[in-house]
CSV table of C-alpha atoms in Angstrom, one decimal:
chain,number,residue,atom,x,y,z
M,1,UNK,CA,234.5,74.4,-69.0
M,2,UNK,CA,232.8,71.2,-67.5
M,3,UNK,CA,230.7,70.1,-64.7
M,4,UNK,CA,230.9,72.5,-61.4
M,5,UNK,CA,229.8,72.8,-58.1
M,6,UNK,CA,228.2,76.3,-57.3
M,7,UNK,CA,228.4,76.7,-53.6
M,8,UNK,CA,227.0,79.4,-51.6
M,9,UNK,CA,228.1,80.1,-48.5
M,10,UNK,CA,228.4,82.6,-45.5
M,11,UNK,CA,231.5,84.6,-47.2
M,12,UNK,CA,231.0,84.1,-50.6
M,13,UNK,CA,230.3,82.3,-54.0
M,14,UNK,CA,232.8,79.2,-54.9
M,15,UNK,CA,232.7,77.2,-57.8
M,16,UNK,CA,234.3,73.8,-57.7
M,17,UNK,CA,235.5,71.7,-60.4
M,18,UNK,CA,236.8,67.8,-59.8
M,19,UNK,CA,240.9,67.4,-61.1
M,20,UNK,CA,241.8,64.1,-61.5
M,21,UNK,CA,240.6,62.5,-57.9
M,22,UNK,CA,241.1,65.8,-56.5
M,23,UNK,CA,238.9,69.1,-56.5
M,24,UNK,CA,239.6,72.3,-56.8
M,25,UNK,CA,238.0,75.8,-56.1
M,26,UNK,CA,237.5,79.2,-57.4
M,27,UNK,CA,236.6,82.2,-55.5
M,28,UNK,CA,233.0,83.7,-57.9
M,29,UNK,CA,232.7,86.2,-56.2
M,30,UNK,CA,231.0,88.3,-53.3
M,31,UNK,CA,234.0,87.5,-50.4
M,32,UNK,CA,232.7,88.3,-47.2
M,33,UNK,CA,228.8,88.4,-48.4
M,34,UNK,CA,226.3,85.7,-46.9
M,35,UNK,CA,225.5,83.8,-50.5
M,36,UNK,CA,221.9,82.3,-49.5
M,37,UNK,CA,221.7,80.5,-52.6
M,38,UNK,CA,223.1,80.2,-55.9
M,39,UNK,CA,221.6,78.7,-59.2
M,40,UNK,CA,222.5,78.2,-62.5
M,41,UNK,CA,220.3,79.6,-65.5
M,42,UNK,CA,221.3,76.7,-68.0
M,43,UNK,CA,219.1,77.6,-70.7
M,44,UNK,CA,220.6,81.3,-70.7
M,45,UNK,CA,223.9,80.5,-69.3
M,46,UNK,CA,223.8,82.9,-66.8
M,47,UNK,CA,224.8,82.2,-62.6
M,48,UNK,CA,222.5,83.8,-60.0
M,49,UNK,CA,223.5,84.8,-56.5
M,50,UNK,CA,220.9,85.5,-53.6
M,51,UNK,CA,222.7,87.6,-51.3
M,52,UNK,CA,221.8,88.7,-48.1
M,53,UNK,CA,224.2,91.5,-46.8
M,54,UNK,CA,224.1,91.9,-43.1
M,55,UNK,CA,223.9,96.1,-43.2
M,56,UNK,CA,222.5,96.4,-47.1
M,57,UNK,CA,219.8,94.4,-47.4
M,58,UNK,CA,218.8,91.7,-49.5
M,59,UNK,CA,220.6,92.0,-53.1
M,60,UNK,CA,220.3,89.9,-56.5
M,61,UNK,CA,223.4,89.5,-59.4
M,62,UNK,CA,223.9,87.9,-62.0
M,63,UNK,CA,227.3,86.6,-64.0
M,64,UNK,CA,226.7,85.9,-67.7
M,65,UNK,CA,230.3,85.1,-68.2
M,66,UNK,CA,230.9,82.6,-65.5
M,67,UNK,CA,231.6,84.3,-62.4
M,68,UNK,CA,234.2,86.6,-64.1
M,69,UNK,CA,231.9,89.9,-63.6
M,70,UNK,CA,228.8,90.5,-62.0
M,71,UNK,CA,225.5,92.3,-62.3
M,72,UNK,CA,223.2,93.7,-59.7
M,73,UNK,CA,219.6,94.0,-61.0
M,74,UNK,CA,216.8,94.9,-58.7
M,75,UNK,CA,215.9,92.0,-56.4
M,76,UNK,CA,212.5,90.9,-55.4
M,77,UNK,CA,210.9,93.4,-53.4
M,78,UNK,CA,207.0,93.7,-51.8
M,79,UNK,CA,205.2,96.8,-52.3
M,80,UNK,CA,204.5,99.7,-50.0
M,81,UNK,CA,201.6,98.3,-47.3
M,82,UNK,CA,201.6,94.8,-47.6
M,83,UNK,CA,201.9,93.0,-44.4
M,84,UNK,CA,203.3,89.8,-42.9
M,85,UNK,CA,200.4,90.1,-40.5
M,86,UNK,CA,198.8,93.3,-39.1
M,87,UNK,CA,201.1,95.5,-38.1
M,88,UNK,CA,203.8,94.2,-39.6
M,89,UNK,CA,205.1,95.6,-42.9
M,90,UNK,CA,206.2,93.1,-45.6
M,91,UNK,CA,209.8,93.9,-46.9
M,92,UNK,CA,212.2,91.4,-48.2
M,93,UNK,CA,214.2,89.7,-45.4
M,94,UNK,CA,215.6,86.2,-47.5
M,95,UNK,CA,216.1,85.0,-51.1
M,96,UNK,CA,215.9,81.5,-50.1
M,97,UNK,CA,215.4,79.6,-53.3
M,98,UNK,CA,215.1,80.0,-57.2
M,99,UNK,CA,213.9,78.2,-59.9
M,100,UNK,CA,213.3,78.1,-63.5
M,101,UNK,CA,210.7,77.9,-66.0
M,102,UNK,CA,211.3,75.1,-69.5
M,103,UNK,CA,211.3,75.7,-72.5
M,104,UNK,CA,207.8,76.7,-72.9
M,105,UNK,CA,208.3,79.4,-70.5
M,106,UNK,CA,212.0,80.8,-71.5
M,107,UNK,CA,212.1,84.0,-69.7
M,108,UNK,CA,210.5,83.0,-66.6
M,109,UNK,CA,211.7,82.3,-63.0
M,110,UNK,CA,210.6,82.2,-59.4
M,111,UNK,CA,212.3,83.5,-56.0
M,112,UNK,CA,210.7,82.3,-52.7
M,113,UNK,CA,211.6,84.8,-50.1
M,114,UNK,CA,211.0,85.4,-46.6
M,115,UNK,CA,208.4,86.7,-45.1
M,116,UNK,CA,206.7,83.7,-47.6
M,117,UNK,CA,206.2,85.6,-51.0
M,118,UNK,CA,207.3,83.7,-54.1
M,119,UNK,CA,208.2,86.3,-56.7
M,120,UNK,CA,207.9,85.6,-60.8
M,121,UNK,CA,209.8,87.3,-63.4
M,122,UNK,CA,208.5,86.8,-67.2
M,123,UNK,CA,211.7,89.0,-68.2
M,124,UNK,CA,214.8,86.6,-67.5
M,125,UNK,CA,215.0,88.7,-64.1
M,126,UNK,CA,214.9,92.0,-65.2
M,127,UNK,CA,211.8,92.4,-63.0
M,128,UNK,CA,209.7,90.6,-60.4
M,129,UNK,CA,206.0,90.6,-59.7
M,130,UNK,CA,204.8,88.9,-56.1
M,131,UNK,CA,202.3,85.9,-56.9
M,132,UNK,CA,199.1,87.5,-55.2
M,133,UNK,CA,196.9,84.5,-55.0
M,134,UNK,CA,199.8,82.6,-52.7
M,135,UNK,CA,200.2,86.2,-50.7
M,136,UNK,CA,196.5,86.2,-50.3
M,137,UNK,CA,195.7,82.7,-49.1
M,138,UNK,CA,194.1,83.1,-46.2
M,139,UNK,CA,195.7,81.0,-43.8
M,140,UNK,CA,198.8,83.2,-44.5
M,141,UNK,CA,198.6,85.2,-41.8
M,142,UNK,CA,197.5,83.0,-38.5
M,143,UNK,CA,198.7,79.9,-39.6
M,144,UNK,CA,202.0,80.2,-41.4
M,145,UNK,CA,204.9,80.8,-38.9
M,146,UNK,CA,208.7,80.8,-39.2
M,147,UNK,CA,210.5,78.0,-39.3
M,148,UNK,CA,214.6,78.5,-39.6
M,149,UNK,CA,213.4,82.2,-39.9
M,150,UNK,CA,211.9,84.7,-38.5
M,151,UNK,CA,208.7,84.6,-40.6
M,152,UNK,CA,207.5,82.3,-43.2
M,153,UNK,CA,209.7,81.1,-46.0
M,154,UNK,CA,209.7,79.7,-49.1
M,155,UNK,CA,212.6,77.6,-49.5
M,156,UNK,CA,212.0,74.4,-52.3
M,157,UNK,CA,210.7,75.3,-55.3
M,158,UNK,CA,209.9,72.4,-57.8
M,159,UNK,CA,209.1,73.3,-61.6
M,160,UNK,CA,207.3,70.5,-63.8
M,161,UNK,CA,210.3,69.9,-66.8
M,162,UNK,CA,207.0,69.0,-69.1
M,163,UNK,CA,204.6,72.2,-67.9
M,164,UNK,CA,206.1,75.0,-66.3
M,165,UNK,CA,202.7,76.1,-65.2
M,166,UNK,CA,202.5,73.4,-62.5
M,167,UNK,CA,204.6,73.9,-59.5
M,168,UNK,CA,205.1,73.0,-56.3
M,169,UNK,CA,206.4,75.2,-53.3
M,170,UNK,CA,207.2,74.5,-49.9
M,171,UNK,CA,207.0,76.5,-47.0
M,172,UNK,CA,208.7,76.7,-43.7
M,173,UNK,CA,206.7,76.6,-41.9
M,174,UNK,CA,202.6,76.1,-43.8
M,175,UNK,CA,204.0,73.2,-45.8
M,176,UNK,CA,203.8,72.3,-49.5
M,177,UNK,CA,201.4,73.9,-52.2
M,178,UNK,CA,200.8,73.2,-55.6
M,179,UNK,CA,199.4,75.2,-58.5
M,180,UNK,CA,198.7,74.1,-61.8
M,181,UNK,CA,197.5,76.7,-63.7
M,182,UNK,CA,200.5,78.9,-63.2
M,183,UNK,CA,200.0,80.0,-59.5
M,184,UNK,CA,196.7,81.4,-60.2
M,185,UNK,CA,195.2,79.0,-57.7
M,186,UNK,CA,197.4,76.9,-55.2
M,187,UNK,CA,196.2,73.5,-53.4
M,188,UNK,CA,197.7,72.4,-50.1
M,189,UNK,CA,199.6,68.7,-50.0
M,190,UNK,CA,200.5,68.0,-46.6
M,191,UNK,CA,198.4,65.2,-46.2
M,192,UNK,CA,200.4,62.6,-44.0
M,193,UNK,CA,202.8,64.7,-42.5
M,194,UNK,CA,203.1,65.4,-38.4
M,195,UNK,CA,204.3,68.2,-36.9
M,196,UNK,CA,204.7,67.8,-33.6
M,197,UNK,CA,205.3,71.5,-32.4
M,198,UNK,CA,201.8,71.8,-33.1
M,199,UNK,CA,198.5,71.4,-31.0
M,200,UNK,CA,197.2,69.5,-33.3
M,201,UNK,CA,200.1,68.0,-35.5
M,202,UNK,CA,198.4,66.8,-38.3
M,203,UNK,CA,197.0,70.2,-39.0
M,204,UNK,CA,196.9,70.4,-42.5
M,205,UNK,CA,198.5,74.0,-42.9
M,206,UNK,CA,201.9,74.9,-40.7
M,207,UNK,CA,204.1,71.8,-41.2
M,208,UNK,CA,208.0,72.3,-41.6
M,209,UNK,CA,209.3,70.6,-44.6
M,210,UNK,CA,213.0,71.4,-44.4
M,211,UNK,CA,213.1,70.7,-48.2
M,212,UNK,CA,211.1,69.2,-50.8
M,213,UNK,CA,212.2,67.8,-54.0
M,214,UNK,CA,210.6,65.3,-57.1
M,215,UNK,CA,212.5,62.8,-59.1
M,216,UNK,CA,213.3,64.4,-62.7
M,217,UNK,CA,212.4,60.9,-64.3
M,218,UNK,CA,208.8,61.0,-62.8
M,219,UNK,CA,207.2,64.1,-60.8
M,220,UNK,CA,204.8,61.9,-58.7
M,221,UNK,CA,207.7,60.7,-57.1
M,222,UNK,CA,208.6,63.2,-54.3
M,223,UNK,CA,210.8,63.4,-51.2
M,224,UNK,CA,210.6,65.7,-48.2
M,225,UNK,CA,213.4,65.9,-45.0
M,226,UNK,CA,210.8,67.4,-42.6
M,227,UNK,CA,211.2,68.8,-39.0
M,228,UNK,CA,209.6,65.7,-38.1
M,229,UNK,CA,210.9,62.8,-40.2
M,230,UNK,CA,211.6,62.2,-43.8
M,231,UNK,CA,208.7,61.8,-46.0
M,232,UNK,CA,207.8,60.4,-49.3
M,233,UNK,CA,205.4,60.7,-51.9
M,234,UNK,CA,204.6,58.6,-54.7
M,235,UNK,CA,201.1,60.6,-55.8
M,236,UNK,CA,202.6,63.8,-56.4
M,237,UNK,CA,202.5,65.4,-52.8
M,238,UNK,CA,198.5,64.2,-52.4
M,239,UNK,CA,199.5,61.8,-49.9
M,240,UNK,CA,202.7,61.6,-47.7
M,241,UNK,CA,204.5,58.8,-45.7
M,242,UNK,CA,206.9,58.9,-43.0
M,243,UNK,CA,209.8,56.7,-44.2
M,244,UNK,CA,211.9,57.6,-41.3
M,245,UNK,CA,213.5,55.0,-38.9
M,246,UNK,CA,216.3,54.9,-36.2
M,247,UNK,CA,219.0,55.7,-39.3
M,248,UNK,CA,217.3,59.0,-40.3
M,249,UNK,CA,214.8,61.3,-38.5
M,250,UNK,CA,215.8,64.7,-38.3
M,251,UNK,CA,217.7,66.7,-40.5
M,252,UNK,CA,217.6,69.7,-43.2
M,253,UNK,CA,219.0,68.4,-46.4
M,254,UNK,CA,217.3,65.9,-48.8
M,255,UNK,CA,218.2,65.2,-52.9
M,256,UNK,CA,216.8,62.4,-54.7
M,257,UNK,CA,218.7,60.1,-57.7
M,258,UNK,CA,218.6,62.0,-61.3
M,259,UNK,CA,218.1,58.7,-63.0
M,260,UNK,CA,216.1,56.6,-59.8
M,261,UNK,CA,213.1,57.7,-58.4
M,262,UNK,CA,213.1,55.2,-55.8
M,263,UNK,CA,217.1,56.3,-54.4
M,264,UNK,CA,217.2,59.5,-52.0
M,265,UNK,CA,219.5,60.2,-49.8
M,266,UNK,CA,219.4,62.7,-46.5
M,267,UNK,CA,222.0,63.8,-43.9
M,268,UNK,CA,221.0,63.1,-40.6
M,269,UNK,CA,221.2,65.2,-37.4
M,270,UNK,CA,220.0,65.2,-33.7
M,271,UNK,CA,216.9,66.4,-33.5
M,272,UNK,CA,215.4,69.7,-33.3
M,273,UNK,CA,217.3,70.9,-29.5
M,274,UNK,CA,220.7,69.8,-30.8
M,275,UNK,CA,221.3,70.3,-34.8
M,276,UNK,CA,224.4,68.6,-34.7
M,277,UNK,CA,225.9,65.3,-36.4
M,278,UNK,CA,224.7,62.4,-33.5
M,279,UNK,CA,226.7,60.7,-31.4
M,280,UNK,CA,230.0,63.1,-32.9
M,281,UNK,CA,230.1,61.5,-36.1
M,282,UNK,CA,228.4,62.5,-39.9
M,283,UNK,CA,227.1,59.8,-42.0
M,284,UNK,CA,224.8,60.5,-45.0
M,285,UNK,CA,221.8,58.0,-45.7
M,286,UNK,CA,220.9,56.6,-48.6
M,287,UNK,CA,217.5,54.5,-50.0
M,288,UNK,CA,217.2,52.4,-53.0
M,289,UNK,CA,213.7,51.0,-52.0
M,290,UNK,CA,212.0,54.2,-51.7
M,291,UNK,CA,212.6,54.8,-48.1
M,292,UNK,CA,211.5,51.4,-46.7
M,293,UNK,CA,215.4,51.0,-45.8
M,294,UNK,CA,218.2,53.0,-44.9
M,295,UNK,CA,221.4,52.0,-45.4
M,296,UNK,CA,224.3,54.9,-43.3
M,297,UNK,CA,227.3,55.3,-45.3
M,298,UNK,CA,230.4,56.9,-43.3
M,299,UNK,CA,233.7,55.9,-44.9
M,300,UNK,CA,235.4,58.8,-45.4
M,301,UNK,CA,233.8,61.4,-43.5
M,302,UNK,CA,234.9,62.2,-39.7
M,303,UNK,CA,233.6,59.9,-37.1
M,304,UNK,CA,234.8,61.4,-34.0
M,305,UNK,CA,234.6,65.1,-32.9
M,306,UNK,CA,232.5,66.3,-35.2
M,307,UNK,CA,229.1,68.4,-34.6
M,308,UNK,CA,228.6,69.3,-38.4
M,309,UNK,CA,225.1,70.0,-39.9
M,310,UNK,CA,223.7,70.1,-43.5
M,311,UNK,CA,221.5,73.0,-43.9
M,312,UNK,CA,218.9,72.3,-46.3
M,313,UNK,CA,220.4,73.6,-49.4
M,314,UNK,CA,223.9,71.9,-49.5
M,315,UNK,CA,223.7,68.9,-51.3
M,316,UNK,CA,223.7,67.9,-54.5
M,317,UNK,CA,223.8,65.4,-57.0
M,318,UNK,CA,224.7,64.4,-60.2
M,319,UNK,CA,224.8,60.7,-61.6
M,320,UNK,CA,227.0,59.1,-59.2
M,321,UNK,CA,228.5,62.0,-57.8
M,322,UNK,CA,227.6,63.7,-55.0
M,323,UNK,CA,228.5,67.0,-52.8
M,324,UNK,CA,227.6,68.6,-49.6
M,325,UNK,CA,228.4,71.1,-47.4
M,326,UNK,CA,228.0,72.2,-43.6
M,327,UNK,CA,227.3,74.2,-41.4
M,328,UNK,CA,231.7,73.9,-39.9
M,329,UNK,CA,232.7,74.6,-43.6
M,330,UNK,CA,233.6,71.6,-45.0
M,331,UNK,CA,232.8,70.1,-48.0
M,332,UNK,CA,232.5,66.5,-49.0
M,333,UNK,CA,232.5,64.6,-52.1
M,334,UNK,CA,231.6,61.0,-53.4
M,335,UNK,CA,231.7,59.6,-57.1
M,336,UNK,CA,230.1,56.0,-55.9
M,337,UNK,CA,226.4,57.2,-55.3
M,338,UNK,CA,227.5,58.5,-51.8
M,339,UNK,CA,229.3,55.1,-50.4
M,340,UNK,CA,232.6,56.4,-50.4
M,341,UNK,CA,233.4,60.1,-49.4
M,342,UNK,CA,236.5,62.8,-49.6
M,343,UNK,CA,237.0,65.6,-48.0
M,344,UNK,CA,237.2,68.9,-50.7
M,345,UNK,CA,237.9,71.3,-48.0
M,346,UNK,CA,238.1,71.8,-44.0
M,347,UNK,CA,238.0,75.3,-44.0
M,348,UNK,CA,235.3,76.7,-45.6
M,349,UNK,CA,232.6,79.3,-44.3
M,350,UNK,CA,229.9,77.9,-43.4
M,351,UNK,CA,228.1,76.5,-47.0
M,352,UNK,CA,224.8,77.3,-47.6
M,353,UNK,CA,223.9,76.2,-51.5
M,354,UNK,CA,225.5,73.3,-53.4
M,355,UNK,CA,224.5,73.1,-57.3
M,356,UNK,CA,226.1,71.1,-60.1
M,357,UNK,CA,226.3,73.3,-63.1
M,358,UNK,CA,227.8,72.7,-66.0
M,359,UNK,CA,229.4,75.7,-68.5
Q,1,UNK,CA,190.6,75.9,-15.7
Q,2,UNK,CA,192.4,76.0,-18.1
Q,3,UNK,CA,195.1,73.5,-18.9
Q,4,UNK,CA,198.6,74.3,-20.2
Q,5,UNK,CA,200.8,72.0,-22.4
Q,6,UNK,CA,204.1,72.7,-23.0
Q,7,UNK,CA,206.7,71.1,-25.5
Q,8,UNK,CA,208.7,68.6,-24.5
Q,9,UNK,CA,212.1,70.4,-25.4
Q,10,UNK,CA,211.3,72.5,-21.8
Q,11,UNK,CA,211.4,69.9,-19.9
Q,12,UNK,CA,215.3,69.8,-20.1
Q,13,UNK,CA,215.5,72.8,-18.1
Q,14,UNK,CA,212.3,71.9,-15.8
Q,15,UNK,CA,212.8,68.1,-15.4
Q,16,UNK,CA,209.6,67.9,-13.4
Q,17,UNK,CA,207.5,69.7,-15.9
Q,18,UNK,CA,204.1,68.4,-16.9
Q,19,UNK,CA,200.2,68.9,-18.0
Q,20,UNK,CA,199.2,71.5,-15.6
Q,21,UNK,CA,195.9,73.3,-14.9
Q,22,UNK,CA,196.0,77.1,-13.7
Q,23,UNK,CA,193.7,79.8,-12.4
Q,24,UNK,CA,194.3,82.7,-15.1
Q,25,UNK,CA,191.5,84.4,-17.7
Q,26,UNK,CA,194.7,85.7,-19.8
Q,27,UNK,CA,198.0,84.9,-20.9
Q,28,UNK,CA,199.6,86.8,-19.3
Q,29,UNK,CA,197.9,85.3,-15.8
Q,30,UNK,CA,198.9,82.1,-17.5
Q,31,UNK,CA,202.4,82.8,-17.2
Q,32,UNK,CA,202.1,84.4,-13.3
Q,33,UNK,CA,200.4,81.0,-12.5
Q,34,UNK,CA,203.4,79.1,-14.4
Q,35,UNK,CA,205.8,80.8,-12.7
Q,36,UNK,CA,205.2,80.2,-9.3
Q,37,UNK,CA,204.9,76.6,-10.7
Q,38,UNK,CA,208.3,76.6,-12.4
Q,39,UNK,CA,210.8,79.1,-10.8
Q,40,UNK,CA,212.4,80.7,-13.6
Q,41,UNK,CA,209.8,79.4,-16.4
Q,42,UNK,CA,208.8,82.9,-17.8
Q,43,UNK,CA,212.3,83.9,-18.4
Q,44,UNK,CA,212.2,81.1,-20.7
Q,45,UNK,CA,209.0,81.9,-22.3
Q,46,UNK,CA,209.6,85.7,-22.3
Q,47,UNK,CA,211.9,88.1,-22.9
Q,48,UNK,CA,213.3,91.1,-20.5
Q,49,UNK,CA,210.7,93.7,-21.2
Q,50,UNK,CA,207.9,90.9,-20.9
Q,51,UNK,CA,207.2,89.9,-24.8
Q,52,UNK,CA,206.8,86.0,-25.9
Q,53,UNK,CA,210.5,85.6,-26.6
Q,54,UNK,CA,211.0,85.6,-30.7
Q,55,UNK,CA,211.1,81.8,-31.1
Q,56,UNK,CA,208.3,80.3,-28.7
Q,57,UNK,CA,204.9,80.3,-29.8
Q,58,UNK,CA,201.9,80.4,-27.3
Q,59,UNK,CA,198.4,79.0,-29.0
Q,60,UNK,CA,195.4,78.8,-27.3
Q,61,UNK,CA,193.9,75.8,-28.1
Q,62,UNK,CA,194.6,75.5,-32.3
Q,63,UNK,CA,195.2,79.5,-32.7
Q,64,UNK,CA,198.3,81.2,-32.4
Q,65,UNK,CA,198.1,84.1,-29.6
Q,66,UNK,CA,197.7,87.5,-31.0
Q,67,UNK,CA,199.3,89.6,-28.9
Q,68,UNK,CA,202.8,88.7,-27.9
Q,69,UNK,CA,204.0,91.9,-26.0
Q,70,UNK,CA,201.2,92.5,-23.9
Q,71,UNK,CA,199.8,88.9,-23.6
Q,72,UNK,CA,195.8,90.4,-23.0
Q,73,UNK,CA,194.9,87.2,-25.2
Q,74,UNK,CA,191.9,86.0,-22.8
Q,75,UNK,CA,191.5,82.4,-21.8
Q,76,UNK,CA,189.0,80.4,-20.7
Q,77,UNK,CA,188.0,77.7,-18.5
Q,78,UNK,CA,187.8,74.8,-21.0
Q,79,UNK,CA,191.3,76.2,-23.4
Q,80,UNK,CA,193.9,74.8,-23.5
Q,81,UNK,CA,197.1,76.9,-23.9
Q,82,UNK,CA,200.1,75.5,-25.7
Q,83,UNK,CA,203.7,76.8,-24.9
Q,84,UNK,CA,205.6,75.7,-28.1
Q,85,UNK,CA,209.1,76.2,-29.4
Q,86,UNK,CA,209.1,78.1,-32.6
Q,87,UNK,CA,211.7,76.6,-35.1
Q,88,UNK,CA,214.4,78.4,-35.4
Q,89,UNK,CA,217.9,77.7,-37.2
Q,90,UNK,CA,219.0,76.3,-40.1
């Protein structure tokens, strides 16, 4: 029992618990399966794995005991002549992120998936039901395009702790939308951003957020690592500015202090032709001023050799402590608000999802 | 005619590579006209049985191309056609 680290990863779940100064891990389950993301369900105490077997397809389970045994139930899927664009037949190619309702909505939660639906279940999973007014905006088709994928994803969803009928998901690549009536109708907040792969890059539909997230304590407060910088928000998404500077730019991966809105940290790479840590050596950046500085913090992880990269899922925080994992398999951990780090483990697969969790 | 932009992250395998206008009322022309440009330019931009390779994205002017195998997607004089890289990874 205690605070864990869920960690998804390109052969399987791991859970991670700190002992003493050291960490250790447990093997959850699915060895050998891509694990695309894994959450935990804390008001039913119940762990979710999106997996994404290579020959089988796209699968969902569930542990209500902890990782000790495991339940498939049927995962999201899109119905019989639906279409990514004409010609194209819509079928379920990622579970990419997962989210759940408050209190006021107990049984519900949310998958975003590629090819870009964002599925809802009102039965604690049992089922799942495609939200047809995001499916049916019309700029789905010509003007939302892969980004990390093949086709359209959905890969941040943020739910709002005091009304779980306002949300916010973000797309790569279309950008962020927001609904507040429950997803009946969804307004686009991309205002701000530049995407430069574009003909026109401030196009408001077709941006590449990597990842999008919103400070617990106050909602209007929101962060975005983009393809093209690192954003923030302090209207709620209506309005974004590009924080970045010579210490961060590119990268995937982007979390944002539990208890202050105005600290963020990101894990910067070389840009978009590259992907790798710059100049050989990993350093994870942290704001306290809400992005108008940077500082780099690097004591602790490798400085020399290494060509690591944070996906977008793989960090985490909780109070002062703070994990990620890369693309090379290893995973690093601070308890000073990310000054300091240690290394959990060289020889991971390659991590995917990092969640704190506590059973 | 019409003028072709291309993203910059080409340019590390054309170093000379730049704005260029081209004598072509398709895409697929487009490409013909690039090639003789760029030696070697539409195996970068397509595939081996002639489709827009999976992650590059052709617009002309603010619109995605339609078709990627055949590239019939007419252009005209005053387009401009954009060879993009999709975003791919991570």
């Amino acid at each position: 029992m205690g605070e864990h680290v869920l960690v998804g990863t390109r052969k399987g779940l791991f859970a991670l618990q700190q002992n003493g100064s050291g960490w250790e891990s447990e093997l959850l389950g699915f060895l050998g399966a891509p694990v695309t993301i894994a959450k935990y369900d804390a008001r039913h105490k119940t762990i979710w794995a999106c997996l994404d077997h290579g020959h089988w397809g796209c699968k969902l389970s569930r542990s209500r005991d902890f990782g000790k045994t495991w339940e498939e139930v049927d995962a999201p899927k899109y119905d019989e002549g639906l279409e990514i664009k004409p010609g194209v037949p819509a079928t379920t190619r990622l579970l990419w992120s997962m989210a759940f309702a408050g209190d006021d909505q107990p049984n519900t939660m949310y998958i975003g998936t590629e090819p870009g639906g964002l599925f809802r279940s009102d039965d604690g999973g049992d089922s799942w039901q495609l939200v047809e007014s995001l499916w049916n905006d019309p700029d789905r088709p010509d003007k939302w395009f892969g980004g990390g994928r093949d086709h359209p994803a959905i890969h941040s969803i943020i739910i709002d702790p005091d009304d779980s009928n306002h949300i916010f998901i973000s797309i790569s690549c279309a950008g962020t939308y927001e609904t507040a009536d429950g997803g009946k109708s969804w307004e686009v907040r991309n205002n701000g951003l530049r995407a430069d792969f574009l003909p026109d890059p401030a196009s408001s539909v077709g941006q590449d957020p990597h990842l999008v997230v919103a400070s617990p304590q106050n909602l209007d407060i929101m962060w975005q690592q983009n393809h093209c910088g690192v954003y923030q928000s302090s209207d709620a998404g209506k309005n974004w500015t590009d924080v970045s500077n010579d210490v961060v730019h590119f990268g995937f991966a982007v979390a944002v202090s539990p208890s202050d809105p105005n600290r963020a940290w990101v894990i910067p790479g070389i840009s978009d032709e590259c992907r790798t840590a710059i100049d050989g050596a990993l350093y994870v950046a942290r704001t306290d001023d809400m992005g108008k500085t940077w500082t780099d913090y690097r004591a602790g992880l490798p400085q020399e050799n290494c060509y690591d990269i944070a996906y977008r899922h793989p960090l985490d925080v909780s109070e002062k402590t703070l994990v990620f994992g890369t693309t090379t398999g290893n995973i690093f951990a601070s308890n000073d608000d990310g000054e300091n780090w240690a290394t959990v483990g060289n020889s991971f697969p390659p991590v995917y999802s990092v969640e704190f969790a506590t059973w | 005619m019409p003028t072709v932009r291309f993203t910059r992250h080409l340019k590390r395998f054309f170093p000379d590579l730049e704005e260029v206008e081209v004598q072509a009322t398709n895409v697929c022309e487009v490409i013909d006209a690039l090639e003789g440009r760029f030696e070697g330019m539409r195996g970068y931009v397509l595939d081996d049985a002639g489709a827009v390779r999976k992650h590059v994205n052709i617009f002309i002017n603010n619109d995605m191309i339609k078709d990627r195998q055949g590239l019939s997607d007419a252009v005209t004089s005053d387009d401009e056609v954009f060879i993009m890289q999709a975003l791919s990874g991570g």
